[in-house]
Tab-separated table of C-alpha atoms in Angstrom:
chain	number	residue	atom	x	y	z
A	1	UNK	CA	150.752	150.750	86.241
A	2	UNK	CA	147.787	148.930	84.718
A	3	UNK	CA	146.385	145.786	86.270
A	4	UNK	CA	145.784	142.890	83.881
A	5	UNK	CA	142.448	141.230	84.491
A	6	UNK	CA	140.902	137.894	83.427
A	7	UNK	CA	137.067	138.501	83.448
A	8	UNK	CA	136.148	135.572	81.293
A	9	UNK	CA	135.625	132.164	82.961
A	10	UNK	CA	138.178	129.439	82.362
A	11	UNK	CA	135.463	126.789	82.410
A	12	UNK	CA	133.705	126.007	79.114
A	13	UNK	CA	130.539	125.045	81.068
A	14	UNK	CA	129.956	128.566	82.432
A	15	UNK	CA	126.749	130.460	81.620
A	16	UNK	CA	128.604	133.807	81.798
A	17	UNK	CA	128.167	135.574	78.439
A	18	UNK	CA	129.138	138.888	76.913
A	19	UNK	CA	127.720	140.387	73.701
A	20	UNK	CA	131.109	140.079	71.923
A	21	UNK	CA	131.575	136.371	72.660
A	22	UNK	CA	131.445	134.552	69.284
A	23	UNK	CA	129.890	131.457	70.881
A	24	UNK	CA	129.167	130.850	74.522
A	25	UNK	CA	131.785	128.666	76.150
A	26	UNK	CA	134.449	129.333	73.552
A	27	UNK	CA	137.699	130.565	75.059
A	28	UNK	CA	138.794	134.032	73.857
A	29	UNK	CA	142.258	135.414	73.494
A	30	UNK	CA	141.298	138.815	74.825
A	31	UNK	CA	143.360	140.643	77.399
A	32	UNK	CA	141.450	143.338	79.285
A	33	UNK	CA	142.735	146.398	80.992
A	34	UNK	CA	141.456	148.912	83.440
A	35	UNK	CA	142.154	151.690	80.944
A	36	UNK	CA	140.679	153.000	77.734
A	37	UNK	CA	141.355	150.774	74.753
A	38	UNK	CA	142.003	152.657	71.515
A	39	UNK	CA	142.132	150.239	68.628
A	40	UNK	CA	138.865	148.349	67.964
A	41	UNK	CA	138.363	147.934	71.694
A	42	UNK	CA	135.075	146.977	73.358
A	43	UNK	CA	133.569	148.196	76.571
A	44	UNK	CA	130.922	146.525	78.777
A	45	UNK	CA	129.415	149.380	80.868
A	46	UNK	CA	127.503	146.950	83.093
A	47	UNK	CA	130.560	144.940	84.227
A	48	UNK	CA	133.042	147.834	83.614
A	49	UNK	CA	135.271	145.632	81.478
A	50	UNK	CA	137.309	147.070	78.644
A	51	UNK	CA	138.969	144.920	75.961
A	52	UNK	CA	141.609	145.758	73.470
A	53	UNK	CA	142.964	144.120	70.295
A	54	UNK	CA	146.295	142.387	70.771
A	55	UNK	CA	149.075	142.612	68.167
A	56	UNK	CA	152.297	140.700	67.628
A	57	UNK	CA	153.134	137.038	67.392
A	58	UNK	CA	154.333	134.880	70.240
A	59	UNK	CA	156.337	132.634	67.882
A	60	UNK	CA	158.002	135.380	65.778
A	61	UNK	CA	158.404	138.113	68.446
A	62	UNK	CA	158.070	136.272	71.729
A	63	UNK	CA	155.420	138.726	72.925
A	64	UNK	CA	152.083	140.394	72.228
A	65	UNK	CA	151.356	144.103	72.678
A	66	UNK	CA	148.346	146.289	73.139
A	67	UNK	CA	147.745	149.986	72.293
A	68	UNK	CA	146.166	152.044	75.062
A	69	UNK	CA	145.099	155.651	75.318
A	70	UNK	CA	146.365	157.156	78.554
A	71	UNK	CA	145.867	160.600	80.171
A	72	UNK	CA	144.005	163.768	79.238
A	73	UNK	CA	144.316	164.547	76.393
A	74	UNK	CA	144.802	160.887	75.422
A	75	UNK	CA	148.296	159.760	74.419
A	76	UNK	CA	148.748	156.401	72.694
A	77	UNK	CA	151.147	153.966	74.403
A	78	UNK	CA	151.974	150.429	73.406
A	79	UNK	CA	152.472	147.934	76.187
A	80	UNK	CA	153.647	144.336	76.193
A	81	UNK	CA	150.981	141.991	77.440
A	82	UNK	CA	152.824	140.083	80.170
A	83	UNK	CA	150.502	137.441	81.535
A	84	UNK	CA	152.985	136.511	84.190
A	85	UNK	CA	152.779	139.933	85.940
A	86	UNK	CA	149.982	141.943	87.490
A	87	UNK	CA	151.625	145.225	86.510
A	88	UNK	CA	152.068	146.660	83.045
A	89	UNK	CA	154.277	149.709	82.497
A	90	UNK	CA	155.212	152.049	79.644
A	91	UNK	CA	158.094	154.550	79.415
A	92	UNK	CA	157.717	158.175	80.338
A	93	UNK	CA	159.415	160.987	78.401
A	94	UNK	CA	161.771	161.654	81.351
A	95	UNK	CA	163.195	158.075	81.271
A	96	UNK	CA	166.737	157.992	79.938
A	97	UNK	CA	167.225	154.198	79.886
A	98	UNK	CA	163.880	152.730	78.759
A	99	UNK	CA	164.967	151.512	75.350
A	100	UNK	CA	163.319	152.026	71.949
A	101	UNK	CA	159.559	151.760	71.582
A	102	UNK	CA	156.912	151.975	68.826
A	103	UNK	CA	155.275	155.129	70.143
A	104	UNK	CA	156.843	158.254	71.662
A	105	UNK	CA	157.273	158.042	75.401
A	106	UNK	CA	154.351	159.233	77.566
A	107	UNK	CA	154.614	162.969	78.210
A	108	UNK	CA	153.593	163.212	81.885
A	109	UNK	CA	153.621	167.021	81.816
A	110	UNK	CA	151.235	166.988	78.837
A	111	UNK	CA	148.473	165.240	80.775
A	112	UNK	CA	146.087	167.006	83.152
A	113	UNK	CA	145.024	163.684	84.774
A	114	UNK	CA	148.329	161.835	85.189
A	115	UNK	CA	149.671	161.354	88.683
A	116	UNK	CA	152.555	159.393	90.121
A	117	UNK	CA	151.712	156.414	92.286
A	118	UNK	CA	154.558	155.700	94.704
A	119	UNK	CA	155.896	152.156	95.094
A	120	UNK	CA	155.617	150.507	98.480
A	121	UNK	CA	152.971	149.255	100.851
A	122	UNK	CA	150.235	151.570	99.586
A	123	UNK	CA	150.745	150.758	95.922
A	124	UNK	CA	147.456	149.412	94.473
A	125	UNK	CA	149.326	147.301	91.940
A	126	UNK	CA	150.914	145.141	94.611
A	127	UNK	CA	147.821	144.627	96.795
């Protein structure tokens, strides 16, 4: 899974600034991910923070989603931005009950860098 992060300060009095902040102290609606963003994303190599454009409408659809490039070679996956969870998932091609999605399911066998991370005590998403 991917861990959602909040790298921007919640306080408007903070002196923390990034080059893409429109005005210092203004709160941004950016969700950041520890993965490669694909659609107009930004990357801060100093702080290792990637950002991605969010799509959707909370009023019309009840969710927002983000496109990510995952694996080698990259495959585009769309994930729902769930701010109430620390884990974000997307369906794999082998899933038989994962519903309908915008993009084709992730083809695990088509990626040279994909690896399964078992659930349980050693899972980095739950620590």
